[in-house]
mmCIF file of C-alpha atoms in Angstrom:
data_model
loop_
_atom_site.group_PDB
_atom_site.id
_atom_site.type_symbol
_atom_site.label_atom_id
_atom_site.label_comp_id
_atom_site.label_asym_id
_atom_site.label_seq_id
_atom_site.Cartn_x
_atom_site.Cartn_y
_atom_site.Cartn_z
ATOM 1 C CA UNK A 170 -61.425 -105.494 46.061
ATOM 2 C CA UNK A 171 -63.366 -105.816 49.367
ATOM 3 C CA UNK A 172 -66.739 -105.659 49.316
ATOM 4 C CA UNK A 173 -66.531 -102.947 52.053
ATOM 5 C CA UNK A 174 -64.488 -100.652 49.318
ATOM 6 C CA UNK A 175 -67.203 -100.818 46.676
ATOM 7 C CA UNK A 176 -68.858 -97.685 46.085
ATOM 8 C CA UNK A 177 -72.462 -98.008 44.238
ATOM 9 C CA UNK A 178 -74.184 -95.299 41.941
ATOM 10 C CA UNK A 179 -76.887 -94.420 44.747
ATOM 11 C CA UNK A 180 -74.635 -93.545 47.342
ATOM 12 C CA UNK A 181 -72.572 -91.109 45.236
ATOM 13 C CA UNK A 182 -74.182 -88.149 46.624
ATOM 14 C CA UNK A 183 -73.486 -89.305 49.807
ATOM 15 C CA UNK A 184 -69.973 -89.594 49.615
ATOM 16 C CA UNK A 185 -69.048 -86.823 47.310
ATOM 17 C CA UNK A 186 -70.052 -83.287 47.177
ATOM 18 C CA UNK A 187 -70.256 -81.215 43.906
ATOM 19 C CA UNK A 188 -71.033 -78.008 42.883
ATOM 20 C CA UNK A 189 -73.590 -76.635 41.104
ATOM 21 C CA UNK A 190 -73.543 -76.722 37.933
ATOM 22 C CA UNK A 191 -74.120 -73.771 35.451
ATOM 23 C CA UNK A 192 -75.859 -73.634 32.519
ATOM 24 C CA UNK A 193 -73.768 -72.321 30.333
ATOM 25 C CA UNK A 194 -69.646 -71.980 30.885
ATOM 26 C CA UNK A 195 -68.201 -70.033 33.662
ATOM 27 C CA UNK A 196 -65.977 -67.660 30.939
ATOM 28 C CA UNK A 197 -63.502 -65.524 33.074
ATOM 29 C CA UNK A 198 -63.927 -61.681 31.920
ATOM 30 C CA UNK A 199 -61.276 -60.229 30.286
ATOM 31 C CA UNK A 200 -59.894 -57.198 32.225
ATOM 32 C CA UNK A 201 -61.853 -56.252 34.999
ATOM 33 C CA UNK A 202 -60.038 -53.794 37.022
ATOM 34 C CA UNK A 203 -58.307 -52.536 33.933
ATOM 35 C CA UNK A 204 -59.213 -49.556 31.365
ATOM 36 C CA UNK A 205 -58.645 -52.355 29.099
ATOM 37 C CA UNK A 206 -61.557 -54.295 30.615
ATOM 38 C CA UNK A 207 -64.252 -56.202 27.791
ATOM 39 C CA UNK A 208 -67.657 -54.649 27.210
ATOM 40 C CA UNK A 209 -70.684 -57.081 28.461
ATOM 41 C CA UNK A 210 -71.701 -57.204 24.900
ATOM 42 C CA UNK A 211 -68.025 -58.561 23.708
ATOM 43 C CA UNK A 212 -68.232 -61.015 26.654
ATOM 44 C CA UNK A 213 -71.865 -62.693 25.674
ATOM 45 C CA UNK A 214 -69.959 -63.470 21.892
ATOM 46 C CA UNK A 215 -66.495 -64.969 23.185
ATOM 47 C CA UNK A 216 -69.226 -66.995 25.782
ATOM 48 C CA UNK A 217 -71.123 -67.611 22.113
ATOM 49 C CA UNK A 218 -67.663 -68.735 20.504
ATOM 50 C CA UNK A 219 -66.850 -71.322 23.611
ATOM 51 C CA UNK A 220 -70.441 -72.803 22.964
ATOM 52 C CA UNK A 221 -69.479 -72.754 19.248
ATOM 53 C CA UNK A 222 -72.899 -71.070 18.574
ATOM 54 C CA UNK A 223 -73.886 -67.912 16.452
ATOM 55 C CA UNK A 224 -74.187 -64.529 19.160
ATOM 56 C CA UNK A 225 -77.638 -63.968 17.799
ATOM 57 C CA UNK A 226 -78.558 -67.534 18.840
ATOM 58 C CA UNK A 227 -76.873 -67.631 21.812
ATOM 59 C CA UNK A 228 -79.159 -64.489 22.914
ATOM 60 C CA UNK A 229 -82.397 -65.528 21.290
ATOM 61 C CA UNK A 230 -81.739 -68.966 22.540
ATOM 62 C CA UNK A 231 -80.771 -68.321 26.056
ATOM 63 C CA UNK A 232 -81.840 -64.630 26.988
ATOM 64 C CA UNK A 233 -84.625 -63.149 25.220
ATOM 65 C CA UNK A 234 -86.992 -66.036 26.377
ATOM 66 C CA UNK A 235 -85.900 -65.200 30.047
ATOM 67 C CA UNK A 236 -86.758 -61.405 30.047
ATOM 68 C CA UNK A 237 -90.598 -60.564 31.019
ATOM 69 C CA UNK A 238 -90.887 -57.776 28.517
ATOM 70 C CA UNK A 239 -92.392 -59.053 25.505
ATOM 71 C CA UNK A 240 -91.074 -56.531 23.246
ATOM 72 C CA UNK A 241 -87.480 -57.393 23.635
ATOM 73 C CA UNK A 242 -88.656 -61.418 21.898
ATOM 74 C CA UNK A 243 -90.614 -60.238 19.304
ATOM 75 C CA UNK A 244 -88.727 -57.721 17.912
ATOM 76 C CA UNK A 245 -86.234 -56.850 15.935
ATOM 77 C CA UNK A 246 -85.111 -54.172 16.631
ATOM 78 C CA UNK A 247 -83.309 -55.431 19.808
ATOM 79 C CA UNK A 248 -80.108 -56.098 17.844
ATOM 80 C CA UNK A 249 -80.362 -52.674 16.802
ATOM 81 C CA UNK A 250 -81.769 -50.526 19.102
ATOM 82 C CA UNK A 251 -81.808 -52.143 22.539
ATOM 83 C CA UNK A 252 -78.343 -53.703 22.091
ATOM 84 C CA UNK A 253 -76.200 -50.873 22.239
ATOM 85 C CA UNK A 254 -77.864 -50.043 25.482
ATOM 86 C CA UNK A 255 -76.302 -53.197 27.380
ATOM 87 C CA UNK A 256 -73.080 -50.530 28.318
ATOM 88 C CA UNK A 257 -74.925 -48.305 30.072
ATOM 89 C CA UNK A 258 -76.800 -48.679 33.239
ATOM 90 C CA UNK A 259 -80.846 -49.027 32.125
ATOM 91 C CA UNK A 260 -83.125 -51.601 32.054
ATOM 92 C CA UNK A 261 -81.329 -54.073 29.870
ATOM 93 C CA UNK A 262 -77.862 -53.598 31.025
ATOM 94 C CA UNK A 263 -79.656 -54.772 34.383
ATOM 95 C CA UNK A 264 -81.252 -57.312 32.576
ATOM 96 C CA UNK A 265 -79.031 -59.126 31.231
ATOM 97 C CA UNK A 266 -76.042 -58.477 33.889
ATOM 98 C CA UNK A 267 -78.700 -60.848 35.990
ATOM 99 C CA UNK A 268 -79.481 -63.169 33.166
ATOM 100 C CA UNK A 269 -75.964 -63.910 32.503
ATOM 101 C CA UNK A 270 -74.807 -64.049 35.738
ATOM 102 C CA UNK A 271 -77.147 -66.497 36.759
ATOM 103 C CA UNK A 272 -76.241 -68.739 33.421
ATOM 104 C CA UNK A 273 -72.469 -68.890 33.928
ATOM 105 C CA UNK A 274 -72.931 -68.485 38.030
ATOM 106 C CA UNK A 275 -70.395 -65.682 38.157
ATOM 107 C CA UNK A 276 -70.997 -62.378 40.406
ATOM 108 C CA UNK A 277 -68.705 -59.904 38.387
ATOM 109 C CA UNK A 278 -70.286 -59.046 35.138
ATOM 110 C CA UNK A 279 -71.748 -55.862 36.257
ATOM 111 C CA UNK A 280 -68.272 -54.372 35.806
ATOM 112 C CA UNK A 281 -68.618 -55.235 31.906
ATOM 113 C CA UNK A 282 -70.773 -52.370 32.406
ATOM 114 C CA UNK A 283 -71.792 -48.514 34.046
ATOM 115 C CA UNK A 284 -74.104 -50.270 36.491
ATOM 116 C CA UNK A 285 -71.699 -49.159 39.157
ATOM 117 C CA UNK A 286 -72.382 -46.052 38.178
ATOM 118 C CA UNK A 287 -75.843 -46.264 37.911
ATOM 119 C CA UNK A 288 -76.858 -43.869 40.936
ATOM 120 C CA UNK A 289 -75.323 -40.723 39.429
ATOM 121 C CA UNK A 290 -75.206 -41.518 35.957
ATOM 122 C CA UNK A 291 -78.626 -41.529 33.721
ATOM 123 C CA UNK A 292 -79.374 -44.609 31.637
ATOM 124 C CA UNK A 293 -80.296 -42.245 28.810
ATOM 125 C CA UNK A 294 -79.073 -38.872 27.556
ATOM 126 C CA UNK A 295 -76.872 -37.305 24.322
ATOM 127 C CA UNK A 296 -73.590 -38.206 24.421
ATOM 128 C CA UNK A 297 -73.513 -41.094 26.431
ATOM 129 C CA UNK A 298 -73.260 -44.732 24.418
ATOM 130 C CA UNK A 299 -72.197 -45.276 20.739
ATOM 131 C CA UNK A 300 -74.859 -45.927 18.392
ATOM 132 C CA UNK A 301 -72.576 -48.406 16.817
ATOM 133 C CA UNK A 302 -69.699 -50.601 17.733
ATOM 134 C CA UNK A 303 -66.025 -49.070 17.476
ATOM 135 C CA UNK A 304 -62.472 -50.194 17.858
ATOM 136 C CA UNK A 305 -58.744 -49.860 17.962
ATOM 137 C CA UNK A 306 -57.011 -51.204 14.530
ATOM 138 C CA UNK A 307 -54.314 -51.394 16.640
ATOM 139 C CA UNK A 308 -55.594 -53.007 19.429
ATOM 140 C CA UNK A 309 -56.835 -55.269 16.988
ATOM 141 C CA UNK A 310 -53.555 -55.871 15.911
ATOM 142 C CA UNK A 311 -51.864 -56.504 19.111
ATOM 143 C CA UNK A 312 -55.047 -59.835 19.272
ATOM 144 C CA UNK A 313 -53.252 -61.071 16.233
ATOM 145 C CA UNK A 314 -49.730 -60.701 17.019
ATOM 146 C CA UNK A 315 -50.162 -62.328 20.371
ATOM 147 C CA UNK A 316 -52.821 -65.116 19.271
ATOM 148 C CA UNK A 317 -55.232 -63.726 21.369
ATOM 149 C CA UNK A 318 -59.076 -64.438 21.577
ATOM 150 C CA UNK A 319 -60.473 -60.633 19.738
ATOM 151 C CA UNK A 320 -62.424 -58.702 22.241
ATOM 152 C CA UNK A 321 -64.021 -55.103 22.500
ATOM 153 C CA UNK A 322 -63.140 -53.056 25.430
ATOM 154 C CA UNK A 323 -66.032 -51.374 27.161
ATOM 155 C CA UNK A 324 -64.628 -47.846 26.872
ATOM 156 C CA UNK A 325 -64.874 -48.105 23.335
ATOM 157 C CA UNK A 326 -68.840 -48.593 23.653
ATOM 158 C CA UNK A 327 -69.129 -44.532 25.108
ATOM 159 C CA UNK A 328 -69.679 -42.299 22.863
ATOM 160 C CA UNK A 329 -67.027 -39.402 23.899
ATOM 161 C CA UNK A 330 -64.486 -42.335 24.276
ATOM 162 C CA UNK A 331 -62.817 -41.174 20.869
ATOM 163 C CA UNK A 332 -58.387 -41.823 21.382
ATOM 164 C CA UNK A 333 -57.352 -45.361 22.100
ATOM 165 C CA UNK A 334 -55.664 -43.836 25.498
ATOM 166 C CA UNK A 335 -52.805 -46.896 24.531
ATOM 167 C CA UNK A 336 -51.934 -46.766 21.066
ATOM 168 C CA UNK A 337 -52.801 -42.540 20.773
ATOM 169 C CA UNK A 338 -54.895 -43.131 17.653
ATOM 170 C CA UNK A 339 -58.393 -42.338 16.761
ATOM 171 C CA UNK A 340 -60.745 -45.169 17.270
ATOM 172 C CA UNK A 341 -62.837 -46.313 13.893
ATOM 173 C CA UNK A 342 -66.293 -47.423 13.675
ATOM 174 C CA UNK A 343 -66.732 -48.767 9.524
ATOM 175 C CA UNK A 344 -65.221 -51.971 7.651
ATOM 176 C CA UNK A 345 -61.916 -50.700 6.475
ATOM 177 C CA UNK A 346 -62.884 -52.872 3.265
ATOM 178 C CA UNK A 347 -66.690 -51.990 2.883
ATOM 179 C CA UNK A 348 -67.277 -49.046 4.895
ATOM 180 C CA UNK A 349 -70.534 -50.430 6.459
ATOM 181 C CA UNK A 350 -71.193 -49.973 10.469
ATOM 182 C CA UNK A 351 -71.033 -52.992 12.446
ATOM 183 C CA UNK A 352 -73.848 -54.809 14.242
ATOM 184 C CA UNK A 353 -72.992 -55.067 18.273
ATOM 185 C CA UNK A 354 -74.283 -58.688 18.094
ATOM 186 C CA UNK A 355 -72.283 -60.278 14.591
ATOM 187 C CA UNK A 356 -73.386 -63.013 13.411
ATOM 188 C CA UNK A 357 -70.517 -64.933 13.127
ATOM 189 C CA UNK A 358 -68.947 -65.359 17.162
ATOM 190 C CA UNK A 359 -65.413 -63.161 16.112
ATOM 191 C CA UNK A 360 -65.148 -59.474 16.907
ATOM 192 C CA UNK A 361 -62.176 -59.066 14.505
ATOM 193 C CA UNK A 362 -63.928 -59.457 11.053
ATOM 194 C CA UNK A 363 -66.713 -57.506 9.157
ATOM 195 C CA UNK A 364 -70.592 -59.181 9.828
ATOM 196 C CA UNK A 365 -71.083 -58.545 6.296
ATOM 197 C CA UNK A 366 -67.947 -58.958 3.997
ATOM 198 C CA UNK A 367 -65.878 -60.764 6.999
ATOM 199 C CA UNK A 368 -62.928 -58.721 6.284
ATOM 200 C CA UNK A 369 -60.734 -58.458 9.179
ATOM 201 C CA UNK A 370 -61.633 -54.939 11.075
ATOM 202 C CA UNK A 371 -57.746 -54.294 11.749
ATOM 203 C CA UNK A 372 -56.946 -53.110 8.257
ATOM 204 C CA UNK A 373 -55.775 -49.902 7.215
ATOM 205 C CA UNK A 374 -54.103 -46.545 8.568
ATOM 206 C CA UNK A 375 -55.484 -45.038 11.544
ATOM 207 C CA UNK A 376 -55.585 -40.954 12.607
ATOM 208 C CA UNK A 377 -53.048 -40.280 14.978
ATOM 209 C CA UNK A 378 -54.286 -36.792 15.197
ATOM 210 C CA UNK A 379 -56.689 -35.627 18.052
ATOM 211 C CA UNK A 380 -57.461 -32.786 20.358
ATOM 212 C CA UNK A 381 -56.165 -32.438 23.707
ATOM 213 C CA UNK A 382 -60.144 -32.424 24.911
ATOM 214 C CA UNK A 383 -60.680 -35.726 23.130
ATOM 215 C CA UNK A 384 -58.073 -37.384 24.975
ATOM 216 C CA UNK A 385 -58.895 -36.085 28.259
ATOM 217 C CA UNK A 386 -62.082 -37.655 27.777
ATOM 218 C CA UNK A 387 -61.369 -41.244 26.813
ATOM 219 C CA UNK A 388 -58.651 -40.893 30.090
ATOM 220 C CA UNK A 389 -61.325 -39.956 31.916
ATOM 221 C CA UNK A 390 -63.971 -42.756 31.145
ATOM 222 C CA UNK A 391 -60.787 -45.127 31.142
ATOM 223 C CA UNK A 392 -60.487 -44.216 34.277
ATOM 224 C CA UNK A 393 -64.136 -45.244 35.228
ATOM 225 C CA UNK A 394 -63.648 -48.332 33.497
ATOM 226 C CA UNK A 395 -60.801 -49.233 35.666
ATOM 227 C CA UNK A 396 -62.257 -48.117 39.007
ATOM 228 C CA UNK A 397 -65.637 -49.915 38.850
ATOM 229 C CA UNK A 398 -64.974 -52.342 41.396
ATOM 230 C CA UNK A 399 -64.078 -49.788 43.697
ATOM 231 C CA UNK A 400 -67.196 -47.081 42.541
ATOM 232 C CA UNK A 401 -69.524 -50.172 43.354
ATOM 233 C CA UNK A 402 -70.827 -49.028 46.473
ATOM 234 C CA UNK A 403 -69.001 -46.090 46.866
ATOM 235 C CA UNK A 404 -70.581 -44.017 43.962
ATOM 236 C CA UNK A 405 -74.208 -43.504 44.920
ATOM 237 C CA UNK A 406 -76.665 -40.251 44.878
ATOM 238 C CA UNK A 407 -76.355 -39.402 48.471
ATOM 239 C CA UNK A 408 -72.461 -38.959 48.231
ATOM 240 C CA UNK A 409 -72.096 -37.424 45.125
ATOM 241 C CA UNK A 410 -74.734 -34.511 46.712
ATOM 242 C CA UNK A 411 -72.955 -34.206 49.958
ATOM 243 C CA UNK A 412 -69.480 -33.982 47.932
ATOM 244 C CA UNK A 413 -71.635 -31.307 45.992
ATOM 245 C CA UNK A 414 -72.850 -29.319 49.044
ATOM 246 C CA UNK A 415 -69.696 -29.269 50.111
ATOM 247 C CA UNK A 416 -67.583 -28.112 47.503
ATOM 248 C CA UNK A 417 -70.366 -25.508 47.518
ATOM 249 C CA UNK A 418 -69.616 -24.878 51.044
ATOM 250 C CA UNK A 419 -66.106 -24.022 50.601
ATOM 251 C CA UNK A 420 -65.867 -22.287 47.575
ATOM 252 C CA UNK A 421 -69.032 -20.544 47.194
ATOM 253 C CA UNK A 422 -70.201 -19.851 50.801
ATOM 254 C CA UNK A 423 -72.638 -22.000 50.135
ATOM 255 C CA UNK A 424 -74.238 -20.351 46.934
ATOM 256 C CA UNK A 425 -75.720 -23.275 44.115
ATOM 257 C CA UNK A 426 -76.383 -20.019 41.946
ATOM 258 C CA UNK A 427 -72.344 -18.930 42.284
ATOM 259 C CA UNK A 428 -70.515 -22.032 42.350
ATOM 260 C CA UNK A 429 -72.768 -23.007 39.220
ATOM 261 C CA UNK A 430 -71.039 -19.794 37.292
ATOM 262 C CA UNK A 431 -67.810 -20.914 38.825
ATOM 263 C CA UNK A 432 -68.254 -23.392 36.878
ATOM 264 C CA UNK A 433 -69.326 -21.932 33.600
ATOM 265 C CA UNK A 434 -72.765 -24.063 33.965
ATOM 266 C CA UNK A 435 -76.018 -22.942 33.717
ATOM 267 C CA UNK A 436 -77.271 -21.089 36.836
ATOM 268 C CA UNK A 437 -79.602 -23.636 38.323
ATOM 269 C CA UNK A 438 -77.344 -26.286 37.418
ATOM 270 C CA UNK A 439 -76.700 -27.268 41.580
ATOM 271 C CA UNK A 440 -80.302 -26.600 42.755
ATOM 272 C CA UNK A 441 -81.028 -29.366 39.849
ATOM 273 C CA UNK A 442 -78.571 -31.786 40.981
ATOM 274 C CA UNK A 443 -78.161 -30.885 45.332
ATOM 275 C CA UNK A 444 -82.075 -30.137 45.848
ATOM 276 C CA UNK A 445 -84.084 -31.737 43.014
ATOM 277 C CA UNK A 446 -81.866 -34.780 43.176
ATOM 278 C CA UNK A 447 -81.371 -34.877 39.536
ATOM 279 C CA UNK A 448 -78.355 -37.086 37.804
ATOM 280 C CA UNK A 449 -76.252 -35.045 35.605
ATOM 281 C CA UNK A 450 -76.336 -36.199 31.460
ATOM 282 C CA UNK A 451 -73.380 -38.269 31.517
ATOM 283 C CA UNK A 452 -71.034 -34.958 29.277
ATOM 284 C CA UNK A 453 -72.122 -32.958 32.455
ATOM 285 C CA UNK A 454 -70.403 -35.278 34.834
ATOM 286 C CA UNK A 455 -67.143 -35.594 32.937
ATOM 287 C CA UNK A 456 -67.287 -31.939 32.519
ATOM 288 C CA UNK A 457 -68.154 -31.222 36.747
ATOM 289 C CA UNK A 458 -64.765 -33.269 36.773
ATOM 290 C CA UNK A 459 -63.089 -31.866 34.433
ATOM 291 C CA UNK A 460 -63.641 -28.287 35.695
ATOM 292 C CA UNK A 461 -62.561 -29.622 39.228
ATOM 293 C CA UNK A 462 -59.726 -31.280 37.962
ATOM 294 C CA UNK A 463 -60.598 -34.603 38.807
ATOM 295 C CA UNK A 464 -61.336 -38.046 37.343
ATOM 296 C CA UNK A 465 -64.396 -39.386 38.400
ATOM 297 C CA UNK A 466 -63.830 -41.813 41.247
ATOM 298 C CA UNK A 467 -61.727 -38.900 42.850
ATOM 299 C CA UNK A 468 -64.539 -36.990 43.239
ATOM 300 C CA UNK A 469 -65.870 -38.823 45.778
ATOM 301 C CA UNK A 470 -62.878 -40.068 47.555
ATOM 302 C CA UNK A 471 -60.753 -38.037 50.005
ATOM 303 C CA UNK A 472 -60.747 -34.567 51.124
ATOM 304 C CA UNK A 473 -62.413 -31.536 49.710
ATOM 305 C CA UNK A 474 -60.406 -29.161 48.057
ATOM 306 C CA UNK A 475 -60.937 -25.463 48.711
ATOM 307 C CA UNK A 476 -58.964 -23.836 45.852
ATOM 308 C CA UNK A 477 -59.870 -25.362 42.338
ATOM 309 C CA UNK A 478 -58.230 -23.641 39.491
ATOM 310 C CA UNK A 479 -60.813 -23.867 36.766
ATOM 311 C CA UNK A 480 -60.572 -24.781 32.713
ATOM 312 C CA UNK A 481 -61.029 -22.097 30.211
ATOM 313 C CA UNK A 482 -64.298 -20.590 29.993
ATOM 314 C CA UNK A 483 -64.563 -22.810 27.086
ATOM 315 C CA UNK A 484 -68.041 -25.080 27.457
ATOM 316 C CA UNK A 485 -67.103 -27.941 25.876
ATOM 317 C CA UNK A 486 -69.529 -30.579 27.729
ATOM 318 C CA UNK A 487 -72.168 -28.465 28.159
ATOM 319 C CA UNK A 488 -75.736 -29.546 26.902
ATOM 320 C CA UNK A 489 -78.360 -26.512 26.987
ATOM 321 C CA UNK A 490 -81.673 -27.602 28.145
ATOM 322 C CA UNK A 491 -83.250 -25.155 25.630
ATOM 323 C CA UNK A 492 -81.416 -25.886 22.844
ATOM 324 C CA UNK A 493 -82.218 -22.991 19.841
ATOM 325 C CA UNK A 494 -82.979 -20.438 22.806
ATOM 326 C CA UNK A 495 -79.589 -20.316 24.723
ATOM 327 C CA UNK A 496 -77.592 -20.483 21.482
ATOM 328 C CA UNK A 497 -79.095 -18.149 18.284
ATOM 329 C CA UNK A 498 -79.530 -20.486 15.488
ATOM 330 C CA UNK A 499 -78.004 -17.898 13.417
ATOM 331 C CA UNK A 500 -74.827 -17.644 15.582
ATOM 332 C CA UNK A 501 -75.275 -22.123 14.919
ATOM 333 C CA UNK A 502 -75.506 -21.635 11.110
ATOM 334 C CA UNK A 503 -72.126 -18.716 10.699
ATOM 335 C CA UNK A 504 -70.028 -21.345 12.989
ATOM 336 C CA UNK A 505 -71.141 -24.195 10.742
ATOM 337 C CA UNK A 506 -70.688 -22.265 7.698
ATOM 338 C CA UNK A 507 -66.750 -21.516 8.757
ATOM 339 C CA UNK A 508 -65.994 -24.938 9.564
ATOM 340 C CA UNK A 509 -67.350 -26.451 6.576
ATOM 341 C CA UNK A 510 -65.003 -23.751 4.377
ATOM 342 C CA UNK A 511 -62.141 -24.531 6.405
ATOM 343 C CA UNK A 512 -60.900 -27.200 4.831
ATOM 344 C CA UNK A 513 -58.120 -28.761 7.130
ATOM 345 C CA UNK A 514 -61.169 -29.199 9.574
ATOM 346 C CA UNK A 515 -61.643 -32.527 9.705
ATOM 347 C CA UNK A 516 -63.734 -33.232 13.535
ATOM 348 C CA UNK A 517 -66.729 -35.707 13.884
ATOM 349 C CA UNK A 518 -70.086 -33.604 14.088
ATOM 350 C CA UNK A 519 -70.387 -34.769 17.613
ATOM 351 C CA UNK A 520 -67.627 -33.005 18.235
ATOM 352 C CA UNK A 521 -68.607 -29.946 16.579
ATOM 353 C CA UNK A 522 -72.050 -30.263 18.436
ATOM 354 C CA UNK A 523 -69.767 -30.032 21.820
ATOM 355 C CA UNK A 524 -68.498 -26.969 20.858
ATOM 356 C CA UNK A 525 -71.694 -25.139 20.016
ATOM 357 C CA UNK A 526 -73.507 -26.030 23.236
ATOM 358 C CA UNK A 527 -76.212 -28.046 21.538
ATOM 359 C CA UNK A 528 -76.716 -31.398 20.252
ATOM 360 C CA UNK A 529 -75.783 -33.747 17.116
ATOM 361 C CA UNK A 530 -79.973 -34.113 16.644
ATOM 362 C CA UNK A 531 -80.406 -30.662 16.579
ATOM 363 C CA UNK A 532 -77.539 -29.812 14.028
ATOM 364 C CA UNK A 533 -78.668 -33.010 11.796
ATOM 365 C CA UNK A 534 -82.609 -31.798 12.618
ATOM 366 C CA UNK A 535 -81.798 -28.004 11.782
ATOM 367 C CA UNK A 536 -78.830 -27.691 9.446
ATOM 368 C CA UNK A 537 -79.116 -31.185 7.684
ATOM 369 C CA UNK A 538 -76.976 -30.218 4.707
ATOM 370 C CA UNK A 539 -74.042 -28.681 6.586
ATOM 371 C CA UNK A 540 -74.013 -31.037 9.565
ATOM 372 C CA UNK A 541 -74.079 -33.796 6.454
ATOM 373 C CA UNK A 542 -71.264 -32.294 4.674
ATOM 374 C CA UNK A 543 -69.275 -32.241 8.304
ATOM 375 C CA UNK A 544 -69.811 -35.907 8.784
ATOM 376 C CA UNK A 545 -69.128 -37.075 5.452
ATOM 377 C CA UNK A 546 -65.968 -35.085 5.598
ATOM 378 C CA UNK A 547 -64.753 -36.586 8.753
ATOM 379 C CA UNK A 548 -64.821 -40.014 7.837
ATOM 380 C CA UNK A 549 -63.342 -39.562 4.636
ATOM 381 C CA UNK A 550 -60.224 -38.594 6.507
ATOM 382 C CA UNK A 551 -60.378 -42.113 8.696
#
């Protein structure tokens, strides 16, 4: 070879550009795009699995020694409490969206999460995010049959996401073989088997029965899911207030007070959310676009609509403020008292909750031994 061909080590950069590298592996997210898109939480343990490390390590390793707030290293209770909170669109989902971003240098793992959303959408509030991890058994089983790589979807992480919107089933939320709740960061990097007795999570019948409001609902944050691409941007407090103002405009001559009983919402429901600039509790949006018969992107895409033929008068979203005043605790206690004696009754107590106008806390708070009974009784028939 000629001497004028030969290429030495300190001239490399010279001559040939690479990227940058990343610290850890530049995993592709599963779904984005898609109501079937992956949860940020089930993405950080298939990017624990490539690294062949536990989850837990991966994050203690890796993330916790990156965030500024002290209490998220030294406790805990991060695996517990803070965890579940990586869904929504709060100070962790935030977080670690930018931590793990900047580790794997992608620019799309917001959509593993509300952030999109985050403008109209609160980070906290009842019925928003699961307080533990739940799944599709047969979603599960379609990973197995096809060889796949096990991952959660991040519609399963809301809390009124309740019918696998594919397979028409109830979603599940205990080992099939020892009933115990699962951790959202396993220790072991494989979504498909129990933390504790690692039996596989797909086991067992599933309840094909479920209300027509139930499955409304999961469409409905399926549909969020699926549109966050597009919502980035697009959804933001400004337009969902105009959109507001003028639906108000065209359907209640421009009365908050009227088009808030049009709505079969509290009175001062649109002076909270027009003038005080309030977000709605994330059941209070779905149910605005349920009531308008929309899904949630569509409400602030194309033209108003100046004849929307309402749902029943039937609250089914709505959260009173003043819980125990707006609904008689006695009227609470009769309800309770005929659903627990009618025995083919089978819903979750968040459902119940839903129907009464108040909240699971309060029921569980108030009425511990009925709302007990109720919840027992529900996931006996899982």
């Amino acid at each position: 070879m000629a001497s004028g061909s030969e290429v030495h080590l300190e001239e490399l950069p010279k001559r040939v550009s690479l990227p940058e590298r990343s610290r850890l592996f530049d995993l592709t997210p599963v779904g984005i795009g898609t109501e079937s898109c992956e949860g940020l939480v089930s993405y950080l343990v298939r990017l624990a699995k490539a690294h062949g490390v536990s989850p837990r390590l991966l994050i203690k390793a890796e993330f916790l020694p990156r965030i500024e707030e002290p209490r998220a290293v030294s406790h805990s209770e991060f695996f517990t409490d803070y965890a579940k909170t990586l869904h929504g669109t709060g100070q962790y989902a935030q977080t670690f969206v930018g931590l793990a971003e900047a580790l794997t240098s992608r620019n799309d793992l917001a959509f593993l999460t509300t952030l999109p959303w985050k403008e109209v959408i609160p980070a906290i509030g009842s019925g928003f995010m699961a307080k533990h991890p739940r799944w599709c058994k047969a979603c599960l089983g379609d990973h197995r049959a096809k060889a796949e790589q096990c991952y959660f979807r991040l519609a399963w992480g809301y809390e009124l996401y309740q019918v696998c919107t594919e397979h028409l089933i109830l979603l599940v939320n205990e080992c099939p073989w020892c009933n115990r709740h699962q951790p959202y960061f396993p220790y072991t990097p494989d979504l498909s088997r129990c933390s504790y007795c690692y039996g596989w999570l797909g086991s067992g019948m599933s309840n094909p029965e479920f209300s027509e409001q139930q499955y409304w609902l999961s469409k409905a944050i399926g549909h969020m899911v699926e549109t966050n691409p597009t919502a980035s941007g697009l959804v933001t407090g400004n337009a969902f207030r105009k959109r507001l103002s003028g639906l108000i405009h065209l359907m209640a001559d421009g009365k908050k007070t009227q088009f808030s009983r049009m709505l079969h919402m509290g009175s001062s429901t649109m002076k909270t959310w027009v003038d005080r600039r309030q977000k709605p509790l994330f059941p209070q949006f779905l149910y605005l676009c349920r009531q308008l018969g929309l899904m949630p992107l569509e409400l602030f895409q194309g033209k108003l609509v100046s004849e929307v033929e309402f749902e029943s008068t039937t609250n089914y979203l709505r959260i009173a403020p003043k819980v125990g005043k707006s609904v008689p605790m006695d009227v609470v206690r009769q309800r309770l008292h005929e659903i627990i004696n009618n025995v083919d009754d089978h819903r979750p107590l968040t459902e119940v909750a839903i129907e009464l106008g108040v909240t699971r806390k309060y029921l569980l708070y108030w009425f511990k031994s009925v709302a007990s009974k109720i919840s027992d009784r529900h996931k006996l028939s899982l």
